[in-house]
PDB file of C-alpha atoms in Angstrom:
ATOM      1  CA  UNK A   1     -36.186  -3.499 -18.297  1.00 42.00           C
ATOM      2  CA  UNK A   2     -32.916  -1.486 -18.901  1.00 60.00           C
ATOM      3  CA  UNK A   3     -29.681  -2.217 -17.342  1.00 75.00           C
ATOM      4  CA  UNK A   4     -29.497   1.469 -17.057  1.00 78.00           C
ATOM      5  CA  UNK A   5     -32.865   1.130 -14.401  1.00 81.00           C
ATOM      6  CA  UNK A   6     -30.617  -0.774 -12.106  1.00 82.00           C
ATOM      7  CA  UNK A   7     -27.422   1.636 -12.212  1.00 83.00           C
ATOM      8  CA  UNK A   8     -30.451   4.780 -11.830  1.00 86.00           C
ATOM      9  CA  UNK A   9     -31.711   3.102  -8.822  1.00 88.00           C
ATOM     10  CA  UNK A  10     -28.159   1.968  -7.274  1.00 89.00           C
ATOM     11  CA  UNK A  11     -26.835   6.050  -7.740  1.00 90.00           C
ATOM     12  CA  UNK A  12     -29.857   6.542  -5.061  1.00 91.00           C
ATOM     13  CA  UNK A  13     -28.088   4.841  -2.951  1.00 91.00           C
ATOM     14  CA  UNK A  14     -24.626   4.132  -3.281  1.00 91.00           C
ATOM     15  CA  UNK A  15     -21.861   5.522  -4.344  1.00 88.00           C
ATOM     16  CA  UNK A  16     -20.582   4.886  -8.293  1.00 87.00           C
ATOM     17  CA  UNK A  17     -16.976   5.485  -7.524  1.00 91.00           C
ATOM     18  CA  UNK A  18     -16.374   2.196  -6.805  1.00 93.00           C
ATOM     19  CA  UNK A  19     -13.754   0.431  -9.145  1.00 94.00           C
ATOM     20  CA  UNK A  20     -16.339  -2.646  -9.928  1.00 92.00           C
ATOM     21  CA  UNK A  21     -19.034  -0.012 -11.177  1.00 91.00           C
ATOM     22  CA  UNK A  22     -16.107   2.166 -12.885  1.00 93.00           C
ATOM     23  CA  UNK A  23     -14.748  -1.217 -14.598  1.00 94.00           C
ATOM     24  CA  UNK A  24     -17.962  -1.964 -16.167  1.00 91.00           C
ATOM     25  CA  UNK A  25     -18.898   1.480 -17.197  1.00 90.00           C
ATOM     26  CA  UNK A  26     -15.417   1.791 -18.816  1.00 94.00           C
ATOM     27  CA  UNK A  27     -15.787  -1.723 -20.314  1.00 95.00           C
ATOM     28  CA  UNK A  28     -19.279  -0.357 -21.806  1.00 93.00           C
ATOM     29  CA  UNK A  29     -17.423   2.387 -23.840  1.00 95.00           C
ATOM     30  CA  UNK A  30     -14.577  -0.017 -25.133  1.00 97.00           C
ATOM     31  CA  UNK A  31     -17.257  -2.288 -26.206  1.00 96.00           C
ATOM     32  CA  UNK A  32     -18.891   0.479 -28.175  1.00 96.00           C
ATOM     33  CA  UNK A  33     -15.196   1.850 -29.399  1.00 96.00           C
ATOM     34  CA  UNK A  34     -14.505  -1.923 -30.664  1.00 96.00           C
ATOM     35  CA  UNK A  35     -17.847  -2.823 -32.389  1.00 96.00           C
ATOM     36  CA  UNK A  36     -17.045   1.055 -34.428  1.00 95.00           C
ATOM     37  CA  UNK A  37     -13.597   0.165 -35.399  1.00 95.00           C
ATOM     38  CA  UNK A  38     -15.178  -3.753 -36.430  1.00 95.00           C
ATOM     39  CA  UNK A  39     -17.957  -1.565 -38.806  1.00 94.00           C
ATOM     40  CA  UNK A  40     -15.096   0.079 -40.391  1.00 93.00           C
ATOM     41  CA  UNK A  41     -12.152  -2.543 -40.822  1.00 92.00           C
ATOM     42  CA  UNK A  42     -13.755  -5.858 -39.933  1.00 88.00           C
ATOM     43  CA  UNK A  43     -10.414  -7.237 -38.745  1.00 91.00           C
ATOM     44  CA  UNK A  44     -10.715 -10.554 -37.156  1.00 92.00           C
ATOM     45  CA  UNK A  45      -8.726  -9.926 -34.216  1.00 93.00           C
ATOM     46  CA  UNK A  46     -10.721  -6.816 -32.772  1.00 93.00           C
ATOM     47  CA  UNK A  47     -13.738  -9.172 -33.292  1.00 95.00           C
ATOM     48  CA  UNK A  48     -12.167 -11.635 -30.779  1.00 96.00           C
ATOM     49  CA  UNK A  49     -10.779  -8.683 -28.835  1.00 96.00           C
ATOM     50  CA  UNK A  50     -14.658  -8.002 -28.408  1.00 97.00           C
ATOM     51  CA  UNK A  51     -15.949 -11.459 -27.958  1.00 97.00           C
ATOM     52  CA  UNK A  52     -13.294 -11.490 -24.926  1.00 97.00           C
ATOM     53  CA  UNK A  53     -14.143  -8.607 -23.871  1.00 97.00           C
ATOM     54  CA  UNK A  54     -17.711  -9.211 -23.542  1.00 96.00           C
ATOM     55  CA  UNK A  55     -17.557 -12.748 -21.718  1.00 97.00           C
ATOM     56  CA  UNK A  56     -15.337 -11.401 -19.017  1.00 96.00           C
ATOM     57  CA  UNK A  57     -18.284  -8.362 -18.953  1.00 94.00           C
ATOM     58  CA  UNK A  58     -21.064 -10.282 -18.369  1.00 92.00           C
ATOM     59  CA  UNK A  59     -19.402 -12.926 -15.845  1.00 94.00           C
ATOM     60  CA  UNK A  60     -18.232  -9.574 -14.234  1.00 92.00           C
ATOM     61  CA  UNK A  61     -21.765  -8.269 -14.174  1.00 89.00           C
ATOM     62  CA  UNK A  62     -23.419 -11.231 -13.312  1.00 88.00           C
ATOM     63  CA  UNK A  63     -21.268 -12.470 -10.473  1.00 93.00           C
ATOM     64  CA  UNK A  64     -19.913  -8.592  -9.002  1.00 92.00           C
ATOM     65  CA  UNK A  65     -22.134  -5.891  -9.808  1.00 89.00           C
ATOM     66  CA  UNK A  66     -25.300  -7.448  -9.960  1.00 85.00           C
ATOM     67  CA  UNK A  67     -25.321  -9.049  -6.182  1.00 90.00           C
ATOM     68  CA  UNK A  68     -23.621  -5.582  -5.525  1.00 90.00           C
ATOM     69  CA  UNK A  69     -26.562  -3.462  -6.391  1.00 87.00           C
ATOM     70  CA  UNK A  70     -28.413  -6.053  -5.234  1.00 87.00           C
ATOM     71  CA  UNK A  71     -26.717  -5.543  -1.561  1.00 91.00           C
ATOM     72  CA  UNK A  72     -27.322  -1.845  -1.713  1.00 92.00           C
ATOM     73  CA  UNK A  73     -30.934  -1.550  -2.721  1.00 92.00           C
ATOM     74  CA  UNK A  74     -33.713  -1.480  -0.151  1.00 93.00           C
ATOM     75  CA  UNK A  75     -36.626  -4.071  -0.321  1.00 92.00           C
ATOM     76  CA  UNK A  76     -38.800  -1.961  -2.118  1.00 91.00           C
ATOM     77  CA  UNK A  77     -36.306  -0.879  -4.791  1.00 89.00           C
ATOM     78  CA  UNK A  78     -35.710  -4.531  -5.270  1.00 87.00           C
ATOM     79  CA  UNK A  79     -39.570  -5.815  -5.271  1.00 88.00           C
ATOM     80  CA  UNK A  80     -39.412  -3.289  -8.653  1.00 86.00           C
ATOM     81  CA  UNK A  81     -36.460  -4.179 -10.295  1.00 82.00           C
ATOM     82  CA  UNK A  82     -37.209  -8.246  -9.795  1.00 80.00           C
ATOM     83  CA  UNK A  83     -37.938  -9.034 -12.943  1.00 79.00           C
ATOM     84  CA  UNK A  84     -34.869  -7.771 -14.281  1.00 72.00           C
ATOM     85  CA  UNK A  85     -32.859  -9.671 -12.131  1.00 65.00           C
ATOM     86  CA  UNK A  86     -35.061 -12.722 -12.497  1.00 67.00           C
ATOM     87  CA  UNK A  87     -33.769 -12.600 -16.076  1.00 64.00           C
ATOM     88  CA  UNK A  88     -30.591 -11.924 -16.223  1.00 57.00           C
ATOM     89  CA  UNK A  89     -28.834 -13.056 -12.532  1.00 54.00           C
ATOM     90  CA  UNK A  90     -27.942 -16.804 -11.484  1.00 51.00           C
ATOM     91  CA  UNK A  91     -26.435 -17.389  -8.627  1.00 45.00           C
TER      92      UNK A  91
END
């Protein structure tokens, strides 16, 4: 399942204005901005630029907006989007 499922079915039911969900939606387009400029120059430091970049993404998405959509989405929303979760959320 798409990460994309979970933002679709927290929009239903909370607001996306809120800095934690803006933070990771900007951080998607830098990631995407960094890996382009990497295909064309292949310098070394915007490759650790993105490997930074992406471990402080994921601990942000696993330990913020995870448990945050998690918080906002009714049981049965939840019961759907388990397996997801299952896979990629520790507490």
């Amino acid at each position: 399942m798409k990460k994309r499922k979970c933002f679709y079915a927290y929009a239903k039911h909370a607001a996306l204005d809120r800095p934690e969900i803006v933070q990771l939606l900007l951080e998607h387009v830098q990631v995407r901005s960094l890996i382009s400029q990497i295909c064309e120059d292949q310098r070394a430091d915007k490759m650790q630029q993105l490997g930074r970049l992406l471990q402080s993404h994921v601990r942000n998405e696993e330990q913020v907006v995870f448990p945050l959509i998690e918080s906002a989405l009714p049981e049965a929303e939840l019961a759907r989007l388990a397996p997801y979760f299952a896979e990629h959320y520790t507490q």
